[in-house]
PDB file of C-alpha atoms in Angstrom:
ATOM      1  CA  LYS P   1       4.242  13.235  10.652  1.00  0.00           C
ATOM      2  CA  ASN P   2       1.250  13.305   8.382  1.00  0.00           C
ATOM      3  CA  GLU P   3      -2.140  12.334   9.766  1.00  0.00           C
ATOM      4  CA  VAL P   4      -4.471  10.798   7.197  1.00  0.00           C
ATOM      5  CA  GLU P   5      -8.157  10.591   8.006  1.00  0.00           C
ATOM      6  CA  GLN P   6     -10.722   8.825   5.878  1.00  0.00           C
ATOM      7  CA  SER P   7     -14.475   8.994   6.053  1.00  0.00           C
ATOM      8  CA  PRO P   8     -16.670   7.159   6.306  1.00  0.00           C
ATOM      9  CA  GLN P   9     -14.996   4.124   7.907  1.00  0.00           C
ATOM     10  CA  ASN P  10     -17.781   1.858   6.685  1.00  0.00           C
ATOM     11  CA  LEU P  11     -20.283   2.394   3.896  1.00  0.00           C
ATOM     12  CA  THR P  12     -23.060   0.132   2.695  1.00  0.00           C
ATOM     13  CA  ALA P  13     -24.985   1.180  -0.399  1.00  0.00           C
ATOM     14  CA  GLN P  14     -27.311  -0.260  -3.026  1.00  0.00           C
ATOM     15  CA  GLU P  15     -26.141  -1.156  -6.488  1.00  0.00           C
ATOM     16  CA  GLY P  16     -26.268   1.861  -8.769  1.00  0.00           C
ATOM     17  CA  GLU P  17     -25.713   4.465  -6.081  1.00  0.00           C
ATOM     18  CA  PHE P  18     -23.122   7.236  -6.399  1.00  0.00           C
ATOM     19  CA  ILE P  19     -20.392   6.700  -3.817  1.00  0.00           C
ATOM     20  CA  THR P  20     -18.070   9.294  -2.278  1.00  0.00           C
ATOM     21  CA  ILE P  21     -15.151   8.495  -0.001  1.00  0.00           C
ATOM     22  CA  ASN P  22     -13.197  11.328   1.576  1.00  0.00           C
ATOM     23  CA  CYS P  23      -9.611  11.718   2.666  1.00  0.00           C
ATOM     24  CA  SER P  24      -7.956  14.571   4.509  1.00  0.00           C
ATOM     25  CA  TYR P  25      -4.363  14.978   5.539  1.00  0.00           C
ATOM     26  CA  SER P  26      -2.503  17.353   7.804  1.00  0.00           C
ATOM     27  CA  VAL P  27       0.797  18.162   6.100  1.00  0.00           C
ATOM     28  CA  GLY P  28       1.686  19.127   2.534  1.00  0.00           C
ATOM     29  CA  ILE P  29       2.368  16.247   0.205  1.00  0.00           C
ATOM     30  CA  SER P  30       3.882  15.537  -3.189  1.00  0.00           C
ATOM     31  CA  ALA P  31       1.239  13.015  -4.234  1.00  0.00           C
ATOM     32  CA  LEU P  32      -1.842  11.178  -3.024  1.00  0.00           C
ATOM     33  CA  HIS P  33      -2.759   7.603  -3.856  1.00  0.00           C
ATOM     34  CA  TRP P  34      -6.090   5.857  -3.858  1.00  0.00           C
ATOM     35  CA  LEU P  35      -5.752   2.108  -3.425  1.00  0.00           C
ATOM     36  CA  GLN P  36      -8.232  -0.756  -3.453  1.00  0.00           C
ATOM     37  CA  GLN P  37      -7.780  -3.760  -1.192  1.00  0.00           C
ATOM     38  CA  HIS P  38      -9.896  -6.849  -1.795  1.00  0.00           C
ATOM     39  CA  PRO P  39     -10.910  -9.391   0.857  1.00  0.00           C
ATOM     40  CA  GLY P  40      -8.009 -11.638  -0.170  1.00  0.00           C
ATOM     41  CA  GLY P  41      -5.668  -8.829   0.847  1.00  0.00           C
ATOM     42  CA  GLY P  42      -4.150  -7.803  -2.476  1.00  0.00           C
ATOM     43  CA  ILE P  43      -3.714  -4.085  -3.117  1.00  0.00           C
ATOM     44  CA  VAL P  44      -4.371  -2.402  -6.439  1.00  0.00           C
ATOM     45  CA  SER P  45      -3.355   1.161  -7.182  1.00  0.00           C
ATOM     46  CA  LEU P  46      -6.330   3.105  -8.565  1.00  0.00           C
ATOM     47  CA  PHE P  47      -4.974   6.627  -8.861  1.00  0.00           C
ATOM     48  CA  MET P  48      -1.983   8.745  -8.076  1.00  0.00           C
ATOM     49  CA  LEU P  49      -2.630  12.460  -8.228  1.00  0.00           C
ATOM     50  CA  SER P  50      -1.005  15.662  -7.143  1.00  0.00           C
ATOM     51  CA  SER P  51      -3.572  18.153  -8.429  1.00  0.00           C
ATOM     52  CA  GLY P  52      -6.968  18.403 -10.066  1.00  0.00           C
ATOM     53  CA  LYS P  53      -8.959  15.398 -11.103  1.00  0.00           C
ATOM     54  CA  LYS P  54      -8.478  11.993 -12.722  1.00  0.00           C
ATOM     55  CA  LYS P  55     -11.044   9.625 -14.187  1.00  0.00           C
ATOM     56  CA  HIS P  56     -10.808   5.946 -14.999  1.00  0.00           C
ATOM     57  CA  GLY P  57     -13.974   4.202 -16.042  1.00  0.00           C
ATOM     58  CA  ARG P  58     -16.546   4.671 -13.283  1.00  0.00           C
ATOM     59  CA  LEU P  59     -13.973   6.007 -10.829  1.00  0.00           C
ATOM     60  CA  ILE P  60     -13.132   9.667 -10.343  1.00  0.00           C
ATOM     61  CA  ALA P  61     -10.550  11.082  -7.955  1.00  0.00           C
ATOM     62  CA  THR P  62     -10.160  14.724  -7.056  1.00  0.00           C
ATOM     63  CA  ILE P  63      -7.724  16.565  -4.873  1.00  0.00           C
ATOM     64  CA  ASN P  64      -7.727  20.059  -3.378  1.00  0.00           C
ATOM     65  CA  ILE P  65      -4.171  20.866  -2.344  1.00  0.00           C
ATOM     66  CA  GLN P  66      -5.090  24.053  -0.490  1.00  0.00           C
ATOM     67  CA  GLU P  67      -7.691  22.272   1.617  1.00  0.00           C
ATOM     68  CA  LYS P  68      -5.575  19.107   1.980  1.00  0.00           C
ATOM     69  CA  HIS P  69      -8.503  16.984   0.913  1.00  0.00           C
ATOM     70  CA  SER P  70      -9.236  14.359  -1.697  1.00  0.00           C
ATOM     71  CA  SER P  71     -12.336  12.461  -2.718  1.00  0.00           C
ATOM     72  CA  LEU P  72     -12.871   9.208  -4.540  1.00  0.00           C
ATOM     73  CA  HIS P  73     -16.173   8.839  -6.369  1.00  0.00           C
ATOM     74  CA  ILE P  74     -17.707   5.717  -7.832  1.00  0.00           C
ATOM     75  CA  THR P  75     -20.539   6.169 -10.302  1.00  0.00           C
ATOM     76  CA  ALA P  76     -23.136   3.445 -10.967  1.00  0.00           C
ATOM     77  CA  SER P  77     -21.732   1.314  -8.149  1.00  0.00           C
ATOM     78  CA  HIS P  78     -21.709  -2.464  -8.526  1.00  0.00           C
ATOM     79  CA  PRO P  79     -21.277  -5.321  -6.023  1.00  0.00           C
ATOM     80  CA  ARG P  80     -17.823  -6.020  -7.467  1.00  0.00           C
ATOM     81  CA  ASP P  81     -16.786  -2.571  -6.199  1.00  0.00           C
ATOM     82  CA  SER P  82     -17.048  -3.962  -2.652  1.00  0.00           C
ATOM     83  CA  ALA P  83     -13.597  -3.606  -1.119  1.00  0.00           C
ATOM     84  CA  VAL P  84     -11.562  -1.481   1.261  1.00  0.00           C
ATOM     85  CA  TYR P  85     -10.499   1.818  -0.307  1.00  0.00           C
ATOM     86  CA  ILE P  86      -7.324   3.289   1.098  1.00  0.00           C
ATOM     87  CA  CYS P  87      -5.966   6.803   0.815  1.00  0.00           C
ATOM     88  CA  ALA P  88      -2.194   7.156   1.110  1.00  0.00           C
ATOM     89  CA  VAL P  89      -0.152  10.346   0.941  1.00  0.00           C
ATOM     90  CA  ARG P  90       3.448  10.763  -0.060  1.00  0.00           C
ATOM     91  CA  GLY P  91       5.454  13.111   2.089  1.00  0.00           C
ATOM     92  CA  ALA P  92       9.026  13.431   3.250  1.00  0.00           C
ATOM     93  CA  ASP P  93       8.834  10.179   5.232  1.00  0.00           C
ATOM     94  CA  GLY P  94       7.400   7.859   2.617  1.00  0.00           C
ATOM     95  CA  LEU P  95       3.773   6.848   2.237  1.00  0.00           C
ATOM     96  CA  THR P  96       1.360   7.361   5.119  1.00  0.00           C
ATOM     97  CA  PHE P  97      -1.837   5.378   4.873  1.00  0.00           C
ATOM     98  CA  GLY P  98      -5.357   6.009   6.077  1.00  0.00           C
ATOM     99  CA  LYS P  99      -7.244   3.274   7.871  1.00  0.00           C
ATOM    100  CA  GLY P 100      -9.388   2.629   4.830  1.00  0.00           C
ATOM    101  CA  THR P 101     -13.079   2.775   4.015  1.00  0.00           C
ATOM    102  CA  HIS P 102     -14.861  -0.556   3.958  1.00  0.00           C
ATOM    103  CA  LEU P 103     -17.402  -0.357   1.110  1.00  0.00           C
ATOM    104  CA  ILE P 104     -20.145  -2.896   0.570  1.00  0.00           C
ATOM    105  CA  ILE P 105     -22.409  -2.610  -2.459  1.00  0.00           C
ATOM    106  CA  GLN P 106     -25.539  -4.699  -2.142  1.00  0.00           C
ATOM    107  CA  PRO P 107     -27.341  -6.006  -5.231  1.00  0.00           C
TER     108      PRO P 107
ATOM    109  CA  GLU O   1       0.400  -6.351 -17.907  1.00  0.00           C
ATOM    110  CA  PRO O   2       3.628  -6.758 -15.869  1.00  0.00           C
ATOM    111  CA  GLU O   3       3.091  -7.601 -12.210  1.00  0.00           C
ATOM    112  CA  VAL O   4       4.966  -7.503  -8.951  1.00  0.00           C
ATOM    113  CA  THR O   5       5.201 -11.070  -7.667  1.00  0.00           C
ATOM    114  CA  GLN O   6       5.788 -12.128  -4.092  1.00  0.00           C
ATOM    115  CA  THR O   7       6.729 -15.501  -2.675  1.00  0.00           C
ATOM    116  CA  PRO O   8       5.697 -17.334  -0.652  1.00  0.00           C
ATOM    117  CA  SER O   9       2.055 -16.355  -0.322  1.00  0.00           C
ATOM    118  CA  HIS O  10       2.030 -17.668   3.244  1.00  0.00           C
ATOM    119  CA  GLN O  11       5.019 -18.277   5.512  1.00  0.00           C
ATOM    120  CA  VAL O  12       4.775 -19.911   8.917  1.00  0.00           C
ATOM    121  CA  THR O  13       7.866 -19.598  11.110  1.00  0.00           C
ATOM    122  CA  GLN O  14       8.799 -20.316  14.681  1.00  0.00           C
ATOM    123  CA  MET O  15       9.542 -17.319  16.893  1.00  0.00           C
ATOM    124  CA  GLY O  16      13.231 -16.498  16.904  1.00  0.00           C
ATOM    125  CA  GLN O  17      13.863 -17.884  13.431  1.00  0.00           C
ATOM    126  CA  GLU O  18      15.032 -15.842  10.488  1.00  0.00           C
ATOM    127  CA  VAL O  19      12.690 -15.374   7.542  1.00  0.00           C
ATOM    128  CA  ILE O  20      13.253 -14.029   4.039  1.00  0.00           C
ATOM    129  CA  LEU O  21      10.366 -12.654   2.041  1.00  0.00           C
ATOM    130  CA  ARG O  22      10.923 -12.452  -1.683  1.00  0.00           C
ATOM    131  CA  CYS O  23       9.662 -10.054  -4.291  1.00  0.00           C
ATOM    132  CA  VAL O  24      10.217  -9.727  -8.015  1.00  0.00           C
ATOM    133  CA  PRO O  25       9.439  -6.125  -8.988  1.00  0.00           C
ATOM    134  CA  ILE O  26       8.431  -5.070 -12.472  1.00  0.00           C
ATOM    135  CA  SER O  27      11.548  -5.360 -14.576  1.00  0.00           C
ATOM    136  CA  ASN O  28      12.207  -1.757 -15.608  1.00  0.00           C
ATOM    137  CA  HIS O  29      11.218  -0.240 -12.281  1.00  0.00           C
ATOM    138  CA  LEU O  30      13.717   1.708 -10.229  1.00  0.00           C
ATOM    139  CA  TYR O  31      12.091   2.247  -6.838  1.00  0.00           C
ATOM    140  CA  PHE O  32      11.191  -0.565  -4.464  1.00  0.00           C
ATOM    141  CA  TYR O  33       9.208  -0.675  -1.244  1.00  0.00           C
ATOM    142  CA  TRP O  34       8.138  -2.913   1.595  1.00  0.00           C
ATOM    143  CA  TYR O  35       4.977  -2.358   3.605  1.00  0.00           C
ATOM    144  CA  ARG O  36       3.374  -4.214   6.479  1.00  0.00           C
ATOM    145  CA  GLN O  37      -0.257  -4.652   7.485  1.00  0.00           C
ATOM    146  CA  ILE O  38      -1.004  -6.233  10.838  1.00  0.00           C
ATOM    147  CA  LEU O  39      -4.384  -7.956  10.804  1.00  0.00           C
ATOM    148  CA  GLY O  40      -7.176  -5.421  11.240  1.00  0.00           C
ATOM    149  CA  GLN O  41      -4.836  -2.439  11.105  1.00  0.00           C
ATOM    150  CA  LYS O  42      -3.756  -0.003   8.433  1.00  0.00           C
ATOM    151  CA  VAL O  43      -0.912  -0.490   6.021  1.00  0.00           C
ATOM    152  CA  GLU O  44       2.434   0.827   7.310  1.00  0.00           C
ATOM    153  CA  PHE O  45       5.493   1.891   5.367  1.00  0.00           C
ATOM    154  CA  LEU O  46       8.674  -0.009   6.203  1.00  0.00           C
ATOM    155  CA  VAL O  47      11.379   0.933   3.729  1.00  0.00           C
ATOM    156  CA  SER O  48      12.117   2.270   0.280  1.00  0.00           C
ATOM    157  CA  PHE O  49      15.099   1.300  -1.866  1.00  0.00           C
ATOM    158  CA  TYR O  50      16.647   3.067  -4.827  1.00  0.00           C
ATOM    159  CA  ASN O  51      19.964   2.804  -6.599  1.00  0.00           C
ATOM    160  CA  ASN O  52      20.997  -0.177  -4.472  1.00  0.00           C
ATOM    161  CA  GLU O  53      20.535   1.524  -1.166  1.00  0.00           C
ATOM    162  CA  ILE O  54      17.850   2.359   1.345  1.00  0.00           C
ATOM    163  CA  SER O  55      16.414   5.789   0.599  1.00  0.00           C
ATOM    164  CA  GLU O  56      13.879   6.001   3.416  1.00  0.00           C
ATOM    165  CA  LYS O  57      12.868   3.844   6.341  1.00  0.00           C
ATOM    166  CA  SER O  58      10.279   4.071   9.079  1.00  0.00           C
ATOM    167  CA  GLU O  59      10.842   3.655  12.790  1.00  0.00           C
ATOM    168  CA  ILE O  60       9.404   0.153  12.451  1.00  0.00           C
ATOM    169  CA  PHE O  61      12.362  -0.830  10.285  1.00  0.00           C
ATOM    170  CA  ASP O  62      14.893  -1.462  13.048  1.00  0.00           C
ATOM    171  CA  ASP O  63      18.066  -3.573  13.138  1.00  0.00           C
ATOM    172  CA  GLN O  64      15.983  -6.724  12.989  1.00  0.00           C
ATOM    173  CA  PHE O  65      15.088  -5.927   9.364  1.00  0.00           C
ATOM    174  CA  SER O  66      17.221  -5.731   6.262  1.00  0.00           C
ATOM    175  CA  VAL O  67      16.594  -5.483   2.525  1.00  0.00           C
ATOM    176  CA  GLU O  68      18.636  -6.606  -0.400  1.00  0.00           C
ATOM    177  CA  ARG O  69      18.532  -6.685  -4.165  1.00  0.00           C
ATOM    178  CA  PRO O  70      20.907  -9.585  -4.631  1.00  0.00           C
ATOM    179  CA  ASP O  71      20.743 -10.216  -8.354  1.00  0.00           C
ATOM    180  CA  GLY O  72      19.085  -7.284 -10.145  1.00  0.00           C
ATOM    181  CA  SER O  73      15.675  -8.925 -10.240  1.00  0.00           C
ATOM    182  CA  ASN O  74      14.764 -10.034  -6.711  1.00  0.00           C
ATOM    183  CA  PHE O  75      14.121  -7.665  -3.819  1.00  0.00           C
ATOM    184  CA  THR O  76      14.128  -9.352  -0.428  1.00  0.00           C
ATOM    185  CA  LEU O  77      13.099  -8.458   3.092  1.00  0.00           C
ATOM    186  CA  LYS O  78      14.883 -10.353   5.857  1.00  0.00           C
ATOM    187  CA  ILE O  79      13.659 -10.461   9.422  1.00  0.00           C
ATOM    188  CA  ARG O  80      16.472 -11.756  11.609  1.00  0.00           C
ATOM    189  CA  SER O  81      14.935 -13.014  14.819  1.00  0.00           C
ATOM    190  CA  THR O  82      11.208 -13.047  14.397  1.00  0.00           C
ATOM    191  CA  LYS O  83       8.820 -12.044  17.146  1.00  0.00           C
ATOM    192  CA  LEU O  84       5.157 -12.796  17.546  1.00  0.00           C
ATOM    193  CA  GLU O  85       4.324  -9.199  16.700  1.00  0.00           C
ATOM    194  CA  ASP O  86       5.968  -9.575  13.286  1.00  0.00           C
ATOM    195  CA  SER O  87       2.925 -11.574  12.201  1.00  0.00           C
ATOM    196  CA  ALA O  88       1.390  -9.516   9.408  1.00  0.00           C
ATOM    197  CA  MET O  89       0.836  -9.266   5.690  1.00  0.00           C
ATOM    198  CA  TYR O  90       3.941  -7.907   3.984  1.00  0.00           C
ATOM    199  CA  PHE O  91       3.531  -6.109   0.675  1.00  0.00           C
ATOM    200  CA  CYS O  92       6.211  -5.325  -1.847  1.00  0.00           C
ATOM    201  CA  ALA O  93       5.734  -2.511  -4.351  1.00  0.00           C
ATOM    202  CA  SER O  94       7.719  -0.993  -7.179  1.00  0.00           C
ATOM    203  CA  ARG O  95       7.482   1.969  -9.491  1.00  0.00           C
ATOM    204  CA  GLY O  96       9.251   3.377 -12.494  1.00  0.00           C
ATOM    205  CA  GLN O  97       9.765   7.116 -12.554  1.00  0.00           C
ATOM    206  CA  SER O  98       8.945   9.394  -9.643  1.00  0.00           C
ATOM    207  CA  ASN O  99       5.714  10.594 -11.246  1.00  0.00           C
ATOM    208  CA  GLN O 100       4.333   7.085 -11.700  1.00  0.00           C
ATOM    209  CA  PRO O 101       2.167   5.114  -9.273  1.00  0.00           C
ATOM    210  CA  GLN O 102       3.406   2.169  -7.252  1.00  0.00           C
ATOM    211  CA  HIS O 103       2.444  -1.340  -8.276  1.00  0.00           C
ATOM    212  CA  PHE O 104       1.806  -3.727  -5.416  1.00  0.00           C
ATOM    213  CA  GLY O 105       2.334  -7.442  -5.092  1.00  0.00           C
ATOM    214  CA  ASP O 106      -0.348  -9.673  -3.618  1.00  0.00           C
ATOM    215  CA  GLY O 107       1.507  -9.867  -0.314  1.00  0.00           C
ATOM    216  CA  THR O 108       3.057 -12.554   1.865  1.00  0.00           C
ATOM    217  CA  ARG O 109       1.150 -13.513   4.976  1.00  0.00           C
ATOM    218  CA  LEU O 110       3.727 -14.136   7.719  1.00  0.00           C
ATOM    219  CA  SER O 111       2.595 -16.102  10.746  1.00  0.00           C
ATOM    220  CA  ILE O 112       4.961 -16.357  13.700  1.00  0.00           C
ATOM    221  CA  LEU O 113       4.251 -19.200  16.128  1.00  0.00           C
TER     222      LEU O 113
END
């Protein structure tokens, strides 16, 4: 069974700061997802990637398959980016989720 | 943009009762999922469904649970005899092809009394 670890668990930063959230997993996967969960509970899929790097607006996700590690970066962070960011990996037994990183961006 | 919709948004049920959670996936999607998130804990995979049958299920998904796609548009999760520990947020998700991301519904908050 895959173990998914995220760091940090909690992160508070000032508006405009560059944010990095890390995810590592223990077993080979076919894809990795980055998800955003808002205080109301809804989940939004940000990225799905299996290699390299993807960019969408101010968000960048990278994955290193050999090191079993992925990072999510937020450039020019804004208070509306405040949410829980969840890493989930797809293996043989469905999606395994990390515990999430609770991000707060202060104005 | 098409969305996954879930109803109801909040369901309150007495322990021991049956409950059906409903989901309408995106119309041309082929793969369907249910997840659970107990308050304060991480999201957990329950089951995936493809081609009118369960393709994967977790150890959480025991005989108490069942899924159905009764009419080609709805995707339901039934919990037969609810327990207090079934209280959680239940998320439905769907995706098109295997190389596409999953789209999540807003969830149904299930409260068992």
